[in-house]
Amino acid sequence: MKQTANNLAAAGDDGSKSAISKTVDLSKVKRKSTNSQAQQRLKKVKEMLVAKRLQEKNQKLASTESDNNTGAGASQIQDQDQKQRQKQNQQQQHQNKSQSQLKKPAQKPSLTPPNKLSALQQKMQQKLKGARFRWINEALYTTTGDKAFEMVQGDPSIFEEYHQGFTAQVEKWPVNPVDMFIKQLQAQDPLVVADMGCGEARLAATVGAVHTVHSFDLVAYNDLITPCNVADVPLADGTADVVIFCLALMGTDFLKFIREANRILRTGGELKIAEVVSRISDVDAFVAELEGQGFKLKHKDAKNKMFIMLDFVKVRASPAKLTANPGLLKPCIYKRR
């Protein structure tokens, strides 16, 4: 019994030890399992942290690139808008300039500066201009050709003032003698023409493409005109086919103009004169005087109430001696108002 009890006790001790051993083994297994799980969780946490950081980094890079692209796009849009505005401004400026040129056509520059005047001031200015024109006109008709040349060369504005007034007078005429001479020349073959006292050189401007027109007056109003005293023009003897005086026998020594016409005309050449009827008190005496200077009357047209047209032909040279007879032509003086 005692032995059995001892055996049982020993067996119990062995069982207890075995149980304790098993418990210890289970504890170790549990610890190993717990450690393994903890390590796995830690690994997952680390992986999540790494993934989150990588995601944040990628988001930051994407945001930076987006901001850059947005800034570049905005800058391009601003540049395009600015260029478009500049283009529109240029187009508007060009359009405004074109409209301005259409509304204000180019005009020939005047020696008289423009100004803004009231209606009364304009009326007074016109009266002053009219008085100035009458004074210049009287001076030109009552002096010699060389003195008239000196006068307008010293003050070229005199010539412009005179022609402004003269143009205003011409507008009131039913016919302009210059137009009649132009019509005659347009029907003829090419000729060498001397336009004495040409004014604005309308003759040359109109028929100059067909005829060789030499334009002479006291001032070079434009490039077509040679300034000189028409008693002494720069043409050689016998070089002209036609010489025209259209309301241009203005000086007291007008016979010198006629003799100069004789010098530059070839024999058989034509002298054409248009004059105000009231200036010639005796047409026959006037014609006789010109025929004494080497011409022969070819045609006379006195149908117009304002002007007389006389055509002569050169038959010989003028005599060496000149006998002045200024009374043959009266000065054309306008009435004072």
Tab-separated table of C-alpha atoms in Angstrom:
chain	number	residue	atom	x	y	z
A	1	MET	CA	0.000	0.000	0.000
A	2	LYS	CA	2.759	2.232	0.994
A	3	GLN	CA	4.473	1.372	-2.215
A	4	THR	CA	1.360	1.991	-4.179
A	5	ALA	CA	0.937	5.301	-2.510
A	6	ASN	CA	4.465	6.242	-3.303
A	7	ASN	CA	3.990	5.196	-6.831
A	8	LEU	CA	0.860	7.250	-7.029
A	9	ALA	CA	2.624	10.188	-5.473
A	10	ALA	CA	5.460	9.857	-7.912
A	11	ALA	CA	3.038	9.540	-10.746
A	12	GLY	CA	1.277	12.600	-9.463
A	13	ASP	CA	4.487	14.490	-9.303
A	14	ASP	CA	5.346	13.403	-12.805
A	15	GLY	CA	1.895	14.463	-14.013
A	16	SER	CA	2.203	17.778	-12.280
A	17	LYS	CA	5.559	18.347	-13.809
A	18	SER	CA	4.220	17.333	-17.161
A	19	ALA	CA	1.327	19.713	-16.803
A	20	ILE	CA	3.593	22.492	-15.683
A	21	SER	CA	5.857	21.745	-18.605
A	22	LYS	CA	2.938	21.807	-20.969
A	23	THR	CA	1.743	25.076	-19.439
A	24	VAL	CA	5.192	26.579	-19.857
A	25	ASP	CA	5.292	25.422	-23.479
A	26	LEU	CA	1.876	26.875	-24.159
A	27	SER	CA	2.938	30.153	-22.582
A	28	LYS	CA	5.987	30.227	-24.798
A	29	VAL	CA	3.882	29.465	-27.815
A	30	LYS	CA	1.457	32.181	-26.837
A	31	ARG	CA	4.282	34.664	-26.342
A	32	LYS	CA	5.759	33.708	-29.679
A	33	SER	CA	2.357	34.064	-31.293
A	34	THR	CA	1.770	37.396	-29.578
A	35	ASN	CA	5.199	38.637	-30.599
A	36	SER	CA	4.616	37.502	-34.156
A	37	GLN	CA	1.261	39.270	-34.336
A	38	ALA	CA	2.731	42.405	-32.832
A	39	GLN	CA	5.517	42.340	-35.339
A	40	GLN	CA	3.023	41.848	-38.169
A	41	ARG	CA	0.881	44.742	-36.900
A	42	LEU	CA	3.986	46.903	-36.532
A	43	LYS	CA	5.031	45.963	-40.031
A	44	LYS	CA	1.590	46.860	-41.359
A	45	VAL	CA	1.670	50.176	-39.501
A	46	LYS	CA	5.078	50.939	-40.946
A	47	GLU	CA	3.869	49.989	-44.408
A	48	MET	CA	0.789	52.194	-43.972
A	49	LEU	CA	2.952	55.095	-42.767
A	50	VAL	CA	5.293	54.655	-45.721
A	51	ALA	CA	2.346	54.435	-48.120
A	52	LYS	CA	0.708	57.508	-46.554
A	53	ARG	CA	3.939	59.503	-46.752
A	54	LEU	CA	4.409	58.421	-50.365
A	55	GLN	CA	0.818	59.387	-51.136
A	56	GLU	CA	1.259	62.784	-49.463
A	57	LYS	CA	4.489	63.325	-51.366
A	58	ASN	CA	2.802	62.441	-54.664
A	59	GLN	CA	-0.130	64.722	-53.868
A	60	LYS	CA	2.264	67.569	-53.045
A	61	LEU	CA	4.168	67.043	-56.298
A	62	ALA	CA	0.919	66.901	-58.259
A	63	SER	CA	-0.309	70.071	-56.557
A	64	THR	CA	2.943	71.888	-57.361
A	65	GLU	CA	2.782	70.833	-61.013
A	66	SER	CA	-0.855	71.903	-61.178
A	67	ASP	CA	-0.019	75.288	-59.692
A	68	ASN	CA	2.822	75.722	-62.173
A	69	ASN	CA	0.611	74.742	-65.087
A	70	THR	CA	-2.129	77.042	-63.860
A	71	GLY	CA	0.326	79.939	-63.527
A	72	ALA	CA	1.793	79.330	-66.979
A	73	GLY	CA	-1.675	79.087	-68.478
A	74	ALA	CA	-2.748	82.320	-66.810
A	75	SER	CA	0.406	84.054	-68.009
A	76	GLN	CA	-0.224	82.868	-71.577
A	77	ILE	CA	-3.814	84.062	-71.401
A	78	GLN	CA	-2.676	87.461	-70.134
A	79	ASP	CA	-0.111	87.728	-72.940
A	80	GLN	CA	-2.744	86.796	-75.522
A	81	ASP	CA	-5.203	89.331	-74.077
A	82	GLN	CA	-2.543	92.036	-74.121
A	83	LYS	CA	-1.589	91.275	-77.737
A	84	GLN	CA	-5.252	91.269	-78.742
A	85	ARG	CA	-5.807	94.652	-77.057
A	86	GLN	CA	-2.724	96.087	-78.763
A	87	LYS	CA	-3.926	94.808	-82.138
A	88	GLN	CA	-7.388	96.282	-81.560
A	89	ASN	CA	-5.848	99.621	-80.553
A	90	GLN	CA	-3.686	99.676	-83.681
A	91	GLN	CA	-6.677	98.863	-85.869
A	92	GLN	CA	-8.717	101.593	-84.208
A	93	GLN	CA	-5.920	104.135	-84.639
A	94	HIS	CA	-5.561	103.228	-88.326
A	95	GLN	CA	-9.323	103.482	-88.804
A	96	ASN	CA	-9.433	106.853	-87.057
A	97	LYS	CA	-6.556	108.090	-89.216
A	98	SER	CA	-8.238	106.876	-92.407
A	99	GLN	CA	-11.521	108.507	-91.428
A	100	SER	CA	-9.675	111.718	-90.582
A	101	GLN	CA	-7.995	111.740	-93.982
A	102	LEU	CA	-11.336	111.142	-95.695
A	103	LYS	CA	-13.007	113.910	-93.740
A	104	LYS	CA	-10.091	116.314	-94.207
A	105	PRO	CA	-8.604	115.951	-97.711
A	106	ALA	CA	-5.094	117.214	-98.276
A	107	GLN	CA	-4.969	120.906	-99.076
A	108	LYS	CA	-2.268	123.031	-100.564
A	109	PRO	CA	-0.395	124.844	-97.786
A	110	SER	CA	-1.192	128.510	-97.537
A	111	LEU	CA	0.988	131.388	-96.464
A	112	THR	CA	-1.975	132.681	-94.456
A	113	PRO	CA	-2.309	130.849	-91.104
A	114	PRO	CA	-5.750	129.384	-90.333
A	115	ASN	CA	-7.770	130.900	-87.500
A	116	LYS	CA	-11.209	130.677	-85.966
A	117	LEU	CA	-13.279	133.805	-86.439
A	118	SER	CA	-16.850	134.796	-85.732
A	119	ALA	CA	-19.234	135.578	-88.597
A	120	LEU	CA	-18.667	139.314	-88.151
A	121	GLN	CA	-14.898	138.871	-88.012
A	122	GLN	CA	-14.990	136.740	-91.159
A	123	LYS	CA	-16.998	139.416	-92.948
A	124	MET	CA	-14.507	142.088	-91.891
A	125	GLN	CA	-11.625	139.862	-92.936
A	126	GLN	CA	-13.173	139.383	-96.391
A	127	LYS	CA	-13.508	143.139	-96.760
A	128	LEU	CA	-9.874	143.572	-95.784
A	129	LYS	CA	-8.838	140.895	-98.251
A	130	GLY	CA	-10.897	142.593	-100.946
A	131	ALA	CA	-9.247	145.935	-100.194
A	132	ARG	CA	-5.819	144.278	-100.205
A	133	PHE	CA	-6.547	142.622	-103.560
A	134	ARG	CA	-7.649	145.920	-105.110
A	135	TRP	CA	-4.477	147.617	-103.873
A	136	ILE	CA	-2.200	144.878	-105.283
A	137	ASN	CA	-4.144	144.802	-108.551
A	138	GLU	CA	-3.825	148.575	-108.995
A	139	ALA	CA	-0.107	148.437	-108.168
A	140	LEU	CA	0.510	145.754	-110.813
A	141	TYR	CA	-1.410	147.669	-113.484
A	142	THR	CA	0.207	151.040	-112.767
A	143	THR	CA	3.876	150.054	-112.587
A	144	THR	CA	6.458	148.570	-114.933
A	145	GLY	CA	7.143	144.859	-115.252
A	146	ASP	CA	10.569	145.011	-113.608
A	147	LYS	CA	9.254	146.939	-110.573
A	148	ALA	CA	6.351	144.507	-110.208
A	149	PHE	CA	8.840	141.628	-110.276
A	150	GLU	CA	10.945	143.268	-107.557
A	151	MET	CA	7.847	143.920	-105.444
A	152	VAL	CA	6.529	140.348	-105.354
A	153	GLN	CA	9.978	138.807	-105.078
A	154	GLY	CA	10.496	140.902	-101.970
A	155	ASP	CA	7.173	139.714	-100.533
A	156	PRO	CA	5.866	136.517	-102.212
A	157	SER	CA	2.673	136.637	-100.125
A	158	ILE	CA	1.556	139.531	-102.379
A	159	PHE	CA	1.313	137.108	-105.274
A	160	GLU	CA	-0.784	134.621	-103.298
A	161	GLU	CA	-3.097	137.335	-101.973
A	162	TYR	CA	-3.578	138.656	-105.495
A	163	HIS	CA	-4.407	135.241	-106.941
A	164	GLN	CA	-6.809	134.442	-104.114
A	165	GLY	CA	-8.709	137.625	-104.953
A	166	PHE	CA	-8.400	136.973	-108.676
A	167	THR	CA	-9.796	133.452	-108.270
A	168	ALA	CA	-12.772	134.865	-106.367
A	169	GLN	CA	-13.417	137.234	-109.289
A	170	VAL	CA	-13.089	134.474	-111.902
A	171	GLU	CA	-15.792	132.432	-110.163
A	172	LYS	CA	-18.271	135.190	-111.025
A	173	TRP	CA	-17.425	135.205	-114.739
A	174	PRO	CA	-19.684	133.401	-117.215
A	175	VAL	CA	-16.577	132.114	-119.019
A	176	ASN	CA	-12.851	131.962	-118.271
A	177	PRO	CA	-10.578	132.839	-121.241
A	178	VAL	CA	-8.056	130.231	-120.094
A	179	ASP	CA	-10.625	127.528	-120.841
A	180	MET	CA	-10.983	128.860	-124.365
A	181	PHE	CA	-7.219	128.687	-124.977
A	182	ILE	CA	-7.119	125.170	-123.527
A	183	LYS	CA	-9.876	124.080	-125.904
A	184	GLN	CA	-7.989	125.519	-128.894
A	185	LEU	CA	-4.738	123.777	-127.975
A	186	GLN	CA	-6.451	120.450	-127.344
A	187	ALA	CA	-7.453	120.398	-131.012
A	188	GLN	CA	-3.876	120.962	-132.279
A	189	ASP	CA	-0.786	118.832	-132.807
A	190	PRO	CA	2.171	119.188	-130.393
A	191	LEU	CA	3.468	122.749	-130.157
A	192	VAL	CA	5.927	124.789	-128.096
A	193	VAL	CA	3.824	127.238	-126.086
A	194	ALA	CA	4.883	130.184	-123.910
A	195	ASP	CA	2.250	131.099	-121.314
A	196	MET	CA	3.105	134.660	-120.238
A	197	GLY	CA	1.682	135.711	-116.863
A	198	CYS	CA	0.444	132.150	-116.322
A	199	GLY	CA	-0.937	132.495	-112.783
A	200	GLU	CA	-1.249	128.960	-111.416
A	201	ALA	CA	-0.180	127.402	-114.763
A	202	ARG	CA	-3.531	125.776	-115.543
A	203	LEU	CA	-2.598	125.701	-119.202
A	204	ALA	CA	0.515	123.604	-118.600
A	205	ALA	CA	-1.286	121.378	-116.108
A	206	THR	CA	-4.049	120.657	-118.634
A	207	VAL	CA	-2.319	120.352	-122.016
A	208	GLY	CA	1.283	119.815	-120.924
A	209	ALA	CA	1.101	116.121	-121.768
A	210	VAL	CA	0.653	116.999	-125.466
A	211	HIS	CA	2.354	120.367	-125.840
A	212	THR	CA	5.625	121.741	-124.468
A	213	VAL	CA	4.376	124.588	-122.288
A	214	HIS	CA	6.740	127.162	-120.755
A	215	SER	CA	4.944	128.970	-117.919
A	216	PHE	CA	6.203	132.388	-116.764
A	217	ASP	CA	5.033	134.678	-113.978
A	218	LEU	CA	6.343	136.918	-111.210
A	219	VAL	CA	6.453	134.078	-108.645
A	220	ALA	CA	6.881	130.295	-108.953
A	221	TYR	CA	3.484	129.378	-107.513
A	222	ASN	CA	4.297	125.734	-108.309
A	223	ASP	CA	6.979	123.653	-110.023
A	224	LEU	CA	5.566	124.345	-113.502
A	225	ILE	CA	6.354	128.054	-113.319
A	226	THR	CA	9.565	129.961	-114.025
A	227	PRO	CA	9.612	133.260	-112.087
A	228	CYS	CA	10.665	136.275	-114.137
A	229	ASN	CA	9.627	139.576	-115.648
A	230	VAL	CA	7.722	138.584	-118.799
A	231	ALA	CA	9.563	141.336	-120.650
A	232	ASP	CA	12.670	139.156	-120.324
A	233	VAL	CA	11.975	135.406	-120.343
A	234	PRO	CA	14.667	132.687	-120.503
A	235	LEU	CA	13.846	131.339	-123.997
A	236	ALA	CA	16.001	131.514	-127.118
A	237	ASP	CA	14.988	133.501	-130.197
A	238	GLY	CA	12.407	131.886	-132.479
A	239	THR	CA	11.796	128.795	-130.311
A	240	ALA	CA	8.051	129.144	-129.607
A	241	ASP	CA	5.127	128.259	-131.857
A	242	VAL	CA	2.523	130.046	-129.730
A	243	VAL	CA	2.691	132.858	-127.157
A	244	ILE	CA	-0.337	133.503	-124.950
A	245	PHE	CA	-1.212	136.547	-122.845
A	246	CYS	CA	-4.401	135.713	-120.923
A	247	LEU	CA	-5.317	138.917	-119.034
A	248	ALA	CA	-1.571	139.386	-118.513
A	249	LEU	CA	-0.730	142.719	-120.237
A	250	MET	CA	-0.687	144.387	-116.826
A	251	GLY	CA	2.316	146.726	-116.729
A	252	THR	CA	2.580	150.256	-118.048
A	253	ASP	CA	5.342	148.950	-120.328
A	254	PHE	CA	3.182	146.156	-121.800
A	255	LEU	CA	4.624	146.827	-125.276
A	256	LYS	CA	7.900	145.360	-123.985
A	257	PHE	CA	5.984	142.164	-123.293
A	258	ILE	CA	4.732	142.189	-126.891
A	259	ARG	CA	8.243	142.704	-128.239
A	260	GLU	CA	9.521	139.831	-126.073
A	261	ALA	CA	6.795	137.629	-127.555
A	262	ASN	CA	8.000	138.619	-131.032
A	263	ARG	CA	11.586	137.669	-130.100
A	264	ILE	CA	10.817	134.143	-128.879
A	265	LEU	CA	8.268	133.350	-131.627
A	266	ARG	CA	9.312	131.748	-134.888
A	267	THR	CA	8.176	133.533	-138.033
A	268	GLY	CA	4.620	132.372	-138.666
A	269	GLY	CA	4.097	131.685	-134.971
A	270	GLU	CA	0.936	132.873	-133.248
A	271	LEU	CA	0.388	135.542	-130.611
A	272	LYS	CA	-2.889	135.033	-128.716
A	273	ILE	CA	-4.298	137.741	-126.449
A	274	ALA	CA	-7.342	137.802	-124.183
A	275	GLU	CA	-8.126	141.140	-122.546
A	276	VAL	CA	-10.902	142.852	-120.634
A	277	VAL	CA	-13.021	144.792	-123.116
A	278	SER	CA	-13.112	147.922	-120.954
A	279	ARG	CA	-9.319	148.213	-121.048
A	280	ILE	CA	-9.189	148.828	-124.810
A	281	SER	CA	-10.866	152.097	-125.665
A	282	ASP	CA	-9.827	151.898	-129.343
A	283	VAL	CA	-9.475	148.347	-130.650
A	284	ASP	CA	-8.293	149.465	-134.094
A	285	ALA	CA	-5.537	151.611	-132.609
A	286	PHE	CA	-4.461	148.757	-130.373
A	287	VAL	CA	-4.325	146.339	-133.320
A	288	ALA	CA	-2.372	148.882	-135.382
A	289	GLU	CA	0.195	149.244	-132.587
A	290	LEU	CA	0.764	145.480	-132.405
A	291	GLU	CA	1.023	145.199	-136.158
A	292	GLY	CA	3.714	147.854	-135.928
A	293	GLN	CA	5.620	145.461	-133.666
A	294	GLY	CA	5.880	142.810	-136.429
A	295	PHE	CA	2.500	141.067	-136.204
A	296	LYS	CA	-0.565	140.771	-138.410
A	297	LEU	CA	-4.097	140.349	-137.096
A	298	LYS	CA	-5.460	136.916	-137.971
A	299	HIS	CA	-8.723	136.747	-136.010
A	300	LYS	CA	-10.795	138.913	-133.651
A	301	ASP	CA	-13.565	137.631	-131.377
A	302	ALA	CA	-15.558	140.383	-129.672
A	303	LYS	CA	-18.769	138.430	-129.061
A	304	ASN	CA	-18.139	138.123	-125.334
A	305	LYS	CA	-19.246	141.192	-123.367
A	306	MET	CA	-16.402	140.902	-120.866
A	307	PHE	CA	-13.397	139.807	-122.962
A	308	ILE	CA	-11.976	140.331	-126.418
A	309	MET	CA	-9.863	137.626	-128.076
A	310	LEU	CA	-7.199	138.645	-130.611
A	311	ASP	CA	-5.039	136.256	-132.679
A	312	PHE	CA	-1.925	137.582	-134.456
A	313	VAL	CA	0.741	135.984	-136.607
A	314	LYS	CA	4.397	137.000	-136.508
A	315	VAL	CA	5.436	138.271	-139.936
A	316	ARG	CA	8.717	140.014	-139.065
A	317	ALA	CA	10.900	141.071	-136.162
A	318	SER	CA	9.948	144.084	-134.034
A	319	PRO	CA	11.598	147.386	-134.947
A	320	ALA	CA	14.706	148.299	-133.015
A	321	LYS	CA	13.165	151.474	-131.641
A	322	LEU	CA	10.178	151.342	-129.288
A	323	THR	CA	7.807	154.265	-129.121
A	324	ALA	CA	5.889	153.898	-125.876
A	325	ASN	CA	2.144	154.403	-126.013
A	326	PRO	CA	0.787	153.270	-122.623
A	327	GLY	CA	-2.587	154.939	-123.235
A	328	LEU	CA	-3.594	152.105	-125.557
A	329	LEU	CA	-4.538	149.987	-122.532
A	330	LYS	CA	-6.295	151.343	-119.463
A	331	PRO	CA	-5.378	149.873	-116.090
A	332	CYS	CA	-7.960	147.437	-114.775
A	333	ILE	CA	-8.856	149.071	-111.472
A	334	TYR	CA	-11.738	147.840	-109.333
A	335	LYS	CA	-14.082	150.349	-107.740
A	336	ARG	CA	-13.490	151.077	-104.075
A	337	ARG	CA	-16.347	150.121	-101.766
